[in-house]
Amino acid sequence: MSDAVDQILGQWARERPDVDAWPMGIVGRITRLSRLLDRELKDFFAGYGLEHWEFDVLATLRRSGPPYELTAGALNRAAMVTSGAITNRIDRLAAKGLVERVPDEEDRRSVRVRLTERGRTTVDEIVGPHVANEVRLLASLGPDEREGLAVLLRGLLKSLGDTSIR
């Protein structure tokens, strides 16, 4: 069974048979899959009145453990966005009452971002249905395929230097 990327590769094979376009097959599929998953997740989180990135920040704080707080820099590294973007995201979540800025007790020049009670309740309410939604999105893969895909993607991420959220 072919997909849209097979059609693209076929066009390249016809137009430029001198170019072995195999990398386009992998990168193209990852890119198209990312866009499809982003759209599905956007729709899911919209049902909870959130953007995907908002849940990502809340979930990062929640999984950090008590007291559910991190520096903006740590959030920035986990989210892989610019420092300006993370500041904007924190501002927007604080305006919704989901996070708060608190002075860093170890470094008075620094500020930590902490989940509010409302933020913690929100992320705890959503995480179960979110995982169930992701199960739905990956339902076409059997257990061995899921594990194999995870191994392959992990290896590719490691080869590109993505080895830590710190």
Short mmCIF file of N, CA and C in Angstrom, two decimals:
data_model
loop_
_atom_site.label_atom_id
_atom_site.label_comp_id
_atom_site.label_asym_id
_atom_site.label_seq_id
_atom_site.Cartn_x
_atom_site.Cartn_y
_atom_site.Cartn_z
N MET A 1 0.85 -1.18 0.00
CA MET A 1 0.00 0.00 0.00
C MET A 1 0.89 1.24 0.00
N SER A 2 0.61 2.15 -0.89
CA SER A 2 1.44 3.35 -0.98
C SER A 2 0.80 4.51 -0.24
N ASP A 3 1.61 5.52 0.02
CA ASP A 3 1.14 6.72 0.68
C ASP A 3 1.51 7.93 -0.17
N ALA A 4 1.21 9.12 0.33
CA ALA A 4 1.49 10.35 -0.41
C ALA A 4 2.98 10.51 -0.69
N VAL A 5 3.80 10.09 0.26
CA VAL A 5 5.25 10.23 0.06
C VAL A 5 5.74 9.31 -1.06
N ASP A 6 5.15 8.13 -1.19
CA ASP A 6 5.50 7.27 -2.32
C ASP A 6 5.23 7.97 -3.65
N GLN A 7 4.14 8.72 -3.70
CA GLN A 7 3.82 9.47 -4.92
C GLN A 7 4.87 10.54 -5.19
N ILE A 8 5.29 11.23 -4.13
CA ILE A 8 6.33 12.26 -4.27
C ILE A 8 7.64 11.62 -4.74
N LEU A 9 8.00 10.49 -4.14
CA LEU A 9 9.23 9.81 -4.53
C LEU A 9 9.14 9.34 -5.98
N GLY A 10 7.98 8.88 -6.40
CA GLY A 10 7.78 8.47 -7.78
C GLY A 10 7.98 9.62 -8.75
N GLN A 11 7.49 10.80 -8.36
CA GLN A 11 7.67 11.98 -9.21
C GLN A 11 9.15 12.33 -9.33
N TRP A 12 9.88 12.28 -8.22
CA TRP A 12 11.31 12.56 -8.28
C TRP A 12 12.04 11.51 -9.11
N ALA A 13 11.65 10.26 -8.97
CA ALA A 13 12.30 9.20 -9.76
C ALA A 13 12.08 9.43 -11.25
N ARG A 14 10.89 9.91 -11.61
CA ARG A 14 10.59 10.18 -13.00
C ARG A 14 11.37 11.41 -13.51
N GLU A 15 11.38 12.47 -12.69
CA GLU A 15 11.96 13.74 -13.13
C GLU A 15 13.48 13.81 -12.96
N ARG A 16 13.98 13.14 -11.92
CA ARG A 16 15.42 13.18 -11.65
C ARG A 16 15.91 11.79 -11.27
N PRO A 17 15.93 10.86 -12.21
CA PRO A 17 16.36 9.49 -11.90
C PRO A 17 17.82 9.40 -11.44
N ASP A 18 18.57 10.48 -11.63
CA ASP A 18 19.97 10.50 -11.21
C ASP A 18 20.11 10.77 -9.71
N VAL A 19 19.02 11.17 -9.03
CA VAL A 19 19.07 11.49 -7.59
C VAL A 19 18.38 10.38 -6.82
N ASP A 20 19.13 9.79 -5.89
CA ASP A 20 18.53 8.77 -5.02
C ASP A 20 17.85 9.50 -3.86
N ALA A 21 16.55 9.64 -3.94
CA ALA A 21 15.79 10.48 -3.01
C ALA A 21 15.31 9.73 -1.77
N TRP A 22 15.91 8.60 -1.42
CA TRP A 22 15.45 7.82 -0.27
C TRP A 22 15.31 8.64 1.01
N PRO A 23 16.23 9.62 1.29
CA PRO A 23 16.06 10.38 2.54
C PRO A 23 14.74 11.14 2.57
N MET A 24 14.28 11.59 1.41
CA MET A 24 13.01 12.31 1.35
C MET A 24 11.86 11.43 1.84
N GLY A 25 11.98 10.13 1.62
CA GLY A 25 10.94 9.22 2.07
C GLY A 25 10.82 9.20 3.58
N ILE A 26 11.93 9.20 4.26
CA ILE A 26 11.91 9.17 5.73
C ILE A 26 11.57 10.54 6.30
N VAL A 27 12.30 11.55 5.88
CA VAL A 27 12.07 12.90 6.41
C VAL A 27 10.67 13.37 6.03
N GLY A 28 10.26 13.11 4.83
CA GLY A 28 8.92 13.50 4.39
C GLY A 28 7.83 12.84 5.23
N ARG A 29 8.00 11.56 5.52
CA ARG A 29 6.99 10.86 6.33
C ARG A 29 6.98 11.38 7.77
N ILE A 30 8.15 11.62 8.33
CA ILE A 30 8.21 12.17 9.69
C ILE A 30 7.55 13.54 9.72
N THR A 31 7.84 14.37 8.72
CA THR A 31 7.27 15.71 8.66
C THR A 31 5.76 15.67 8.50
N ARG A 32 5.28 14.85 7.58
CA ARG A 32 3.83 14.75 7.36
C ARG A 32 3.14 14.18 8.60
N LEU A 33 3.76 13.18 9.21
CA LEU A 33 3.19 12.59 10.42
C LEU A 33 3.15 13.62 11.54
N SER A 34 4.19 14.40 11.68
CA SER A 34 4.22 15.44 12.71
C SER A 34 3.07 16.43 12.51
N ARG A 35 2.84 16.82 11.29
CA ARG A 35 1.75 17.77 11.01
C ARG A 35 0.39 17.15 11.32
N LEU A 36 0.20 15.89 10.93
CA LEU A 36 -1.07 15.21 11.22
C LEU A 36 -1.29 15.07 12.72
N LEU A 37 -0.25 14.65 13.44
CA LEU A 37 -0.37 14.51 14.89
C LEU A 37 -0.60 15.86 15.56
N ASP A 38 0.10 16.89 15.10
CA ASP A 38 -0.11 18.23 15.66
C ASP A 38 -1.56 18.67 15.52
N ARG A 39 -2.14 18.41 14.35
CA ARG A 39 -3.54 18.79 14.12
C ARG A 39 -4.48 18.03 15.05
N GLU A 40 -4.24 16.72 15.19
CA GLU A 40 -5.06 15.91 16.10
C GLU A 40 -4.94 16.38 17.54
N LEU A 41 -3.72 16.67 17.97
CA LEU A 41 -3.50 17.11 19.34
C LEU A 41 -4.07 18.51 19.57
N LYS A 42 -3.96 19.37 18.57
CA LYS A 42 -4.55 20.71 18.69
C LYS A 42 -6.05 20.59 18.92
N ASP A 43 -6.71 19.75 18.14
CA ASP A 43 -8.16 19.55 18.30
C ASP A 43 -8.49 18.98 19.68
N PHE A 44 -7.69 18.01 20.13
CA PHE A 44 -7.93 17.40 21.43
C PHE A 44 -7.84 18.44 22.55
N PHE A 45 -6.74 19.19 22.58
CA PHE A 45 -6.53 20.16 23.66
C PHE A 45 -7.51 21.31 23.59
N ALA A 46 -7.97 21.66 22.39
CA ALA A 46 -8.98 22.71 22.25
C ALA A 46 -10.26 22.33 23.00
N GLY A 47 -10.55 21.04 23.07
CA GLY A 47 -11.71 20.57 23.82
C GLY A 47 -11.59 20.85 25.31
N TYR A 48 -10.39 21.14 25.77
CA TYR A 48 -10.16 21.48 27.18
C TYR A 48 -9.82 22.97 27.34
N GLY A 49 -9.97 23.73 26.27
CA GLY A 49 -9.69 25.16 26.34
C GLY A 49 -8.21 25.48 26.42
N LEU A 50 -7.38 24.57 25.94
CA LEU A 50 -5.92 24.78 25.98
C LEU A 50 -5.30 24.63 24.60
N GLU A 51 -4.13 25.20 24.46
CA GLU A 51 -3.27 24.95 23.30
C GLU A 51 -2.35 23.78 23.67
N HIS A 52 -1.84 23.10 22.66
CA HIS A 52 -0.93 21.98 22.92
C HIS A 52 0.27 22.44 23.73
N TRP A 53 0.84 23.58 23.39
CA TRP A 53 2.02 24.07 24.11
C TRP A 53 1.70 24.37 25.57
N GLU A 54 0.46 24.80 25.85
CA GLU A 54 0.09 25.08 27.23
C GLU A 54 0.12 23.79 28.05
N PHE A 55 -0.45 22.73 27.49
CA PHE A 55 -0.41 21.45 28.18
C PHE A 55 1.04 21.00 28.35
N ASP A 56 1.87 21.20 27.34
CA ASP A 56 3.27 20.79 27.41
C ASP A 56 3.98 21.44 28.59
N VAL A 57 3.77 22.74 28.78
CA VAL A 57 4.40 23.44 29.91
C VAL A 57 3.84 22.92 31.23
N LEU A 58 2.52 22.79 31.32
CA LEU A 58 1.90 22.30 32.55
C LEU A 58 2.38 20.88 32.87
N ALA A 59 2.44 20.02 31.86
CA ALA A 59 2.88 18.64 32.06
C ALA A 59 4.34 18.58 32.48
N THR A 60 5.17 19.45 31.91
CA THR A 60 6.59 19.49 32.28
C THR A 60 6.73 19.84 33.75
N LEU A 61 5.97 20.83 34.21
CA LEU A 61 6.01 21.20 35.62
C LEU A 61 5.47 20.07 36.49
N ARG A 62 4.39 19.44 36.08
CA ARG A 62 3.75 18.39 36.88
C ARG A 62 4.68 17.19 37.05
N ARG A 63 5.33 16.79 35.96
CA ARG A 63 6.19 15.60 36.05
C ARG A 63 7.52 15.89 36.74
N SER A 64 7.80 17.17 37.01
CA SER A 64 9.03 17.52 37.72
C SER A 64 8.96 17.12 39.19
N GLY A 65 7.75 16.84 39.69
CA GLY A 65 7.57 16.45 41.08
C GLY A 65 7.44 17.65 41.99
N PRO A 66 7.01 17.40 43.23
CA PRO A 66 6.81 18.51 44.18
C PRO A 66 8.10 19.31 44.32
N PRO A 67 8.02 20.60 44.39
CA PRO A 67 6.84 21.46 44.47
C PRO A 67 6.30 21.89 43.09
N TYR A 68 6.59 21.12 42.06
CA TYR A 68 6.07 21.37 40.71
C TYR A 68 6.49 22.74 40.18
N GLU A 69 7.78 22.95 40.23
CA GLU A 69 8.32 24.23 39.76
C GLU A 69 9.67 24.01 39.10
N LEU A 70 9.98 24.87 38.14
CA LEU A 70 11.25 24.85 37.42
C LEU A 70 11.64 26.29 37.09
N THR A 71 12.89 26.48 36.75
CA THR A 71 13.29 27.79 36.24
C THR A 71 12.77 27.93 34.82
N ALA A 72 12.69 29.16 34.36
CA ALA A 72 12.28 29.40 32.98
C ALA A 72 13.27 28.73 32.02
N GLY A 73 14.54 28.73 32.39
CA GLY A 73 15.55 28.09 31.54
C GLY A 73 15.32 26.60 31.39
N ALA A 74 14.96 25.93 32.49
CA ALA A 74 14.68 24.50 32.42
C ALA A 74 13.45 24.24 31.57
N LEU A 75 12.43 25.07 31.71
CA LEU A 75 11.25 24.93 30.86
C LEU A 75 11.61 25.16 29.40
N ASN A 76 12.46 26.12 29.16
CA ASN A 76 12.89 26.45 27.81
C ASN A 76 13.59 25.26 27.16
N ARG A 77 14.48 24.62 27.90
CA ARG A 77 15.21 23.46 27.35
C ARG A 77 14.26 22.30 27.07
N ALA A 78 13.29 22.09 27.94
CA ALA A 78 12.34 20.99 27.75
C ALA A 78 11.43 21.25 26.56
N ALA A 79 11.07 22.52 26.33
CA ALA A 79 10.13 22.86 25.26
C ALA A 79 10.82 23.11 23.92
N MET A 80 12.13 23.28 23.93
CA MET A 80 12.89 23.55 22.71
C MET A 80 12.37 24.77 21.97
N VAL A 81 12.18 25.88 22.71
CA VAL A 81 11.77 27.14 22.11
C VAL A 81 12.72 28.23 22.59
N THR A 82 12.59 29.42 22.03
CA THR A 82 13.46 30.53 22.42
C THR A 82 13.08 31.03 23.81
N SER A 83 14.00 31.77 24.42
CA SER A 83 13.71 32.30 25.75
C SER A 83 12.56 33.30 25.70
N GLY A 84 12.45 34.06 24.61
CA GLY A 84 11.33 34.97 24.45
C GLY A 84 10.00 34.23 24.36
N ALA A 85 10.02 33.10 23.67
CA ALA A 85 8.79 32.31 23.53
C ALA A 85 8.37 31.74 24.88
N ILE A 86 9.33 31.25 25.67
CA ILE A 86 8.95 30.65 26.95
C ILE A 86 8.44 31.74 27.90
N THR A 87 9.02 32.93 27.83
CA THR A 87 8.53 34.04 28.66
C THR A 87 7.08 34.36 28.29
N ASN A 88 6.80 34.42 27.01
CA ASN A 88 5.43 34.67 26.55
C ASN A 88 4.48 33.58 27.01
N ARG A 89 4.93 32.34 26.93
CA ARG A 89 4.09 31.22 27.35
C ARG A 89 3.80 31.27 28.85
N ILE A 90 4.82 31.58 29.62
CA ILE A 90 4.63 31.69 31.08
C ILE A 90 3.65 32.81 31.38
N ASP A 91 3.82 33.97 30.70
CA ASP A 91 2.90 35.10 30.91
C ASP A 91 1.46 34.68 30.64
N ARG A 92 1.24 33.97 29.55
CA ARG A 92 -0.12 33.58 29.17
C ARG A 92 -0.71 32.57 30.16
N LEU A 93 0.11 31.63 30.62
CA LEU A 93 -0.37 30.65 31.60
C LEU A 93 -0.62 31.31 32.95
N ALA A 94 0.21 32.27 33.31
CA ALA A 94 0.01 33.00 34.58
C ALA A 94 -1.29 33.80 34.51
N ALA A 95 -1.57 34.40 33.36
CA ALA A 95 -2.81 35.17 33.21
C ALA A 95 -4.04 34.27 33.36
N LYS A 96 -3.90 33.01 33.03
CA LYS A 96 -5.00 32.05 33.19
C LYS A 96 -5.06 31.46 34.60
N GLY A 97 -4.08 31.81 35.42
CA GLY A 97 -4.05 31.29 36.79
C GLY A 97 -3.56 29.86 36.89
N LEU A 98 -2.82 29.39 35.87
CA LEU A 98 -2.35 28.00 35.86
C LEU A 98 -0.93 27.85 36.40
N VAL A 99 -0.14 28.93 36.32
CA VAL A 99 1.21 28.95 36.89
C VAL A 99 1.42 30.28 37.61
N GLU A 100 2.45 30.30 38.44
CA GLU A 100 2.84 31.54 39.10
C GLU A 100 4.36 31.62 39.14
N ARG A 101 4.85 32.83 39.19
CA ARG A 101 6.28 33.05 39.33
C ARG A 101 6.58 33.21 40.82
N VAL A 102 7.62 32.52 41.27
CA VAL A 102 8.03 32.62 42.67
C VAL A 102 9.54 32.85 42.73
N PRO A 103 10.00 33.62 43.73
CA PRO A 103 11.45 33.85 43.85
C PRO A 103 12.18 32.54 44.11
N ASP A 104 13.34 32.39 43.51
CA ASP A 104 14.19 31.22 43.74
C ASP A 104 14.87 31.40 45.08
N GLU A 105 14.65 30.46 45.98
CA GLU A 105 15.20 30.57 47.34
C GLU A 105 16.72 30.45 47.36
N GLU A 106 17.29 29.78 46.35
CA GLU A 106 18.74 29.59 46.31
C GLU A 106 19.45 30.71 45.57
N ASP A 107 18.76 31.39 44.66
CA ASP A 107 19.35 32.45 43.85
C ASP A 107 18.33 33.58 43.73
N ARG A 108 18.46 34.60 44.53
CA ARG A 108 17.48 35.68 44.58
C ARG A 108 17.34 36.42 43.25
N ARG A 109 18.32 36.27 42.35
CA ARG A 109 18.23 36.93 41.04
C ARG A 109 17.36 36.15 40.08
N SER A 110 17.02 34.93 40.46
CA SER A 110 16.28 34.04 39.57
C SER A 110 14.85 33.86 40.04
N VAL A 111 14.00 33.49 39.09
CA VAL A 111 12.59 33.24 39.36
C VAL A 111 12.27 31.83 38.91
N ARG A 112 11.41 31.17 39.67
CA ARG A 112 10.95 29.84 39.31
C ARG A 112 9.49 29.92 38.89
N VAL A 113 9.09 29.01 38.04
CA VAL A 113 7.70 28.94 37.59
C VAL A 113 7.08 27.73 38.28
N ARG A 114 5.96 27.96 38.95
CA ARG A 114 5.33 26.91 39.74
C ARG A 114 3.88 26.72 39.29
N LEU A 115 3.47 25.45 39.25
CA LEU A 115 2.06 25.14 38.98
C LEU A 115 1.21 25.67 40.13
N THR A 116 0.12 26.31 39.80
CA THR A 116 -0.85 26.66 40.84
C THR A 116 -1.71 25.42 41.09
N GLU A 117 -2.52 25.49 42.12
CA GLU A 117 -3.43 24.37 42.39
C GLU A 117 -4.35 24.14 41.19
N ARG A 118 -4.81 25.24 40.60
CA ARG A 118 -5.66 25.12 39.41
C ARG A 118 -4.90 24.48 38.26
N GLY A 119 -3.63 24.85 38.09
CA GLY A 119 -2.81 24.26 37.03
C GLY A 119 -2.61 22.77 37.24
N ARG A 120 -2.35 22.40 38.48
CA ARG A 120 -2.16 20.98 38.79
C ARG A 120 -3.44 20.18 38.55
N THR A 121 -4.56 20.72 38.98
CA THR A 121 -5.85 20.06 38.76
C THR A 121 -6.12 19.91 37.26
N THR A 122 -5.81 20.96 36.51
CA THR A 122 -6.04 20.95 35.06
C THR A 122 -5.22 19.86 34.39
N VAL A 123 -3.93 19.81 34.67
CA VAL A 123 -3.07 18.81 34.01
C VAL A 123 -3.45 17.40 34.45
N ASP A 124 -3.79 17.23 35.73
CA ASP A 124 -4.19 15.91 36.21
C ASP A 124 -5.49 15.44 35.56
N GLU A 125 -6.38 16.37 35.29
CA GLU A 125 -7.65 16.03 34.64
C GLU A 125 -7.45 15.60 33.18
N ILE A 126 -6.48 16.19 32.53
CA ILE A 126 -6.29 15.97 31.09
C ILE A 126 -5.35 14.82 30.77
N VAL A 127 -4.38 14.52 31.61
CA VAL A 127 -3.33 13.58 31.23
C VAL A 127 -3.88 12.19 30.89
N GLY A 128 -4.84 11.69 31.62
CA GLY A 128 -5.41 10.37 31.31
C GLY A 128 -6.08 10.34 29.94
N PRO A 129 -7.02 11.26 29.67
CA PRO A 129 -7.63 11.30 28.34
C PRO A 129 -6.62 11.58 27.23
N HIS A 130 -5.57 12.37 27.53
CA HIS A 130 -4.54 12.64 26.53
C HIS A 130 -3.82 11.34 26.13
N VAL A 131 -3.44 10.55 27.11
CA VAL A 131 -2.78 9.28 26.81
C VAL A 131 -3.73 8.37 26.02
N ALA A 132 -4.99 8.33 26.40
CA ALA A 132 -5.97 7.52 25.68
C ALA A 132 -6.10 8.00 24.23
N ASN A 133 -6.03 9.30 24.01
CA ASN A 133 -6.08 9.85 22.66
C ASN A 133 -4.86 9.42 21.86
N GLU A 134 -3.69 9.44 22.49
CA GLU A 134 -2.48 9.00 21.79
C GLU A 134 -2.54 7.50 21.48
N VAL A 135 -3.13 6.71 22.37
CA VAL A 135 -3.34 5.29 22.08
C VAL A 135 -4.20 5.15 20.83
N ARG A 136 -5.25 5.96 20.74
CA ARG A 136 -6.11 5.95 19.56
C ARG A 136 -5.33 6.28 18.29
N LEU A 137 -4.47 7.30 18.38
CA LEU A 137 -3.70 7.73 17.22
C LEU A 137 -2.70 6.67 16.75
N LEU A 138 -2.24 5.83 17.67
CA LEU A 138 -1.24 4.80 17.34
C LEU A 138 -1.84 3.40 17.24
N ALA A 139 -3.16 3.32 17.20
CA ALA A 139 -3.85 2.04 17.24
C ALA A 139 -3.50 1.11 16.07
N SER A 140 -3.05 1.66 14.96
CA SER A 140 -2.73 0.80 13.82
C SER A 140 -1.42 0.04 14.01
N LEU A 141 -0.66 0.37 15.04
CA LEU A 141 0.61 -0.31 15.30
C LEU A 141 0.43 -1.38 16.36
N GLY A 142 0.95 -2.57 16.06
CA GLY A 142 0.96 -3.63 17.05
C GLY A 142 2.08 -3.41 18.06
N PRO A 143 2.09 -4.18 19.14
CA PRO A 143 3.12 -4.00 20.19
C PRO A 143 4.55 -4.07 19.65
N ASP A 144 4.85 -5.02 18.80
CA ASP A 144 6.21 -5.13 18.26
C ASP A 144 6.56 -3.95 17.36
N GLU A 145 5.58 -3.49 16.59
CA GLU A 145 5.81 -2.33 15.73
C GLU A 145 6.04 -1.08 16.56
N ARG A 146 5.29 -0.91 17.63
CA ARG A 146 5.47 0.26 18.51
C ARG A 146 6.87 0.26 19.09
N GLU A 147 7.29 -0.90 19.60
CA GLU A 147 8.62 -0.99 20.20
C GLU A 147 9.70 -0.75 19.16
N GLY A 148 9.55 -1.35 17.99
CA GLY A 148 10.53 -1.16 16.93
C GLY A 148 10.63 0.29 16.48
N LEU A 149 9.48 0.93 16.33
CA LEU A 149 9.46 2.33 15.94
C LEU A 149 10.11 3.19 17.02
N ALA A 150 9.81 2.92 18.28
CA ALA A 150 10.42 3.68 19.37
C ALA A 150 11.94 3.54 19.35
N VAL A 151 12.43 2.34 19.10
CA VAL A 151 13.88 2.10 19.05
C VAL A 151 14.50 2.90 17.91
N LEU A 152 13.89 2.84 16.75
CA LEU A 152 14.42 3.57 15.59
C LEU A 152 14.41 5.08 15.80
N LEU A 153 13.31 5.60 16.31
CA LEU A 153 13.22 7.04 16.54
C LEU A 153 14.19 7.49 17.62
N ARG A 154 14.32 6.69 18.68
CA ARG A 154 15.29 7.01 19.75
C ARG A 154 16.70 7.10 19.17
N GLY A 155 17.06 6.13 18.35
CA GLY A 155 18.38 6.13 17.74
C GLY A 155 18.61 7.34 16.86
N LEU A 156 17.61 7.72 16.09
CA LEU A 156 17.74 8.90 15.23
C LEU A 156 17.87 10.17 16.07
N LEU A 157 17.04 10.30 17.11
CA LEU A 157 17.15 11.46 17.99
C LEU A 157 18.52 11.54 18.65
N LYS A 158 19.02 10.41 19.14
CA LYS A 158 20.33 10.40 19.78
C LYS A 158 21.42 10.81 18.79
N SER A 159 21.31 10.33 17.55
CA SER A 159 22.33 10.65 16.55
C SER A 159 22.35 12.14 16.22
N LEU A 160 21.23 12.81 16.46
CA LEU A 160 21.13 14.24 16.20
C LEU A 160 21.35 15.08 17.47
N GLY A 161 21.75 14.41 18.57
CA GLY A 161 22.13 15.11 19.79
C GLY A 161 21.01 15.37 20.78
N ASP A 162 19.82 14.83 20.53
CA ASP A 162 18.69 15.07 21.44
C ASP A 162 18.69 13.98 22.50
N THR A 163 19.52 14.17 23.53
CA THR A 163 19.70 13.12 24.54
C THR A 163 19.26 13.52 25.94
N SER A 164 18.87 14.78 26.13
CA SER A 164 18.53 15.22 27.48
C SER A 164 17.56 16.39 27.43
N ILE A 165 16.68 16.48 28.43
CA ILE A 165 15.82 17.65 28.55
C ILE A 165 16.41 18.67 29.51
N ARG A 166 17.58 18.42 30.01
CA ARG A 166 18.23 19.34 30.94
C ARG A 166 19.20 20.23 30.23
#
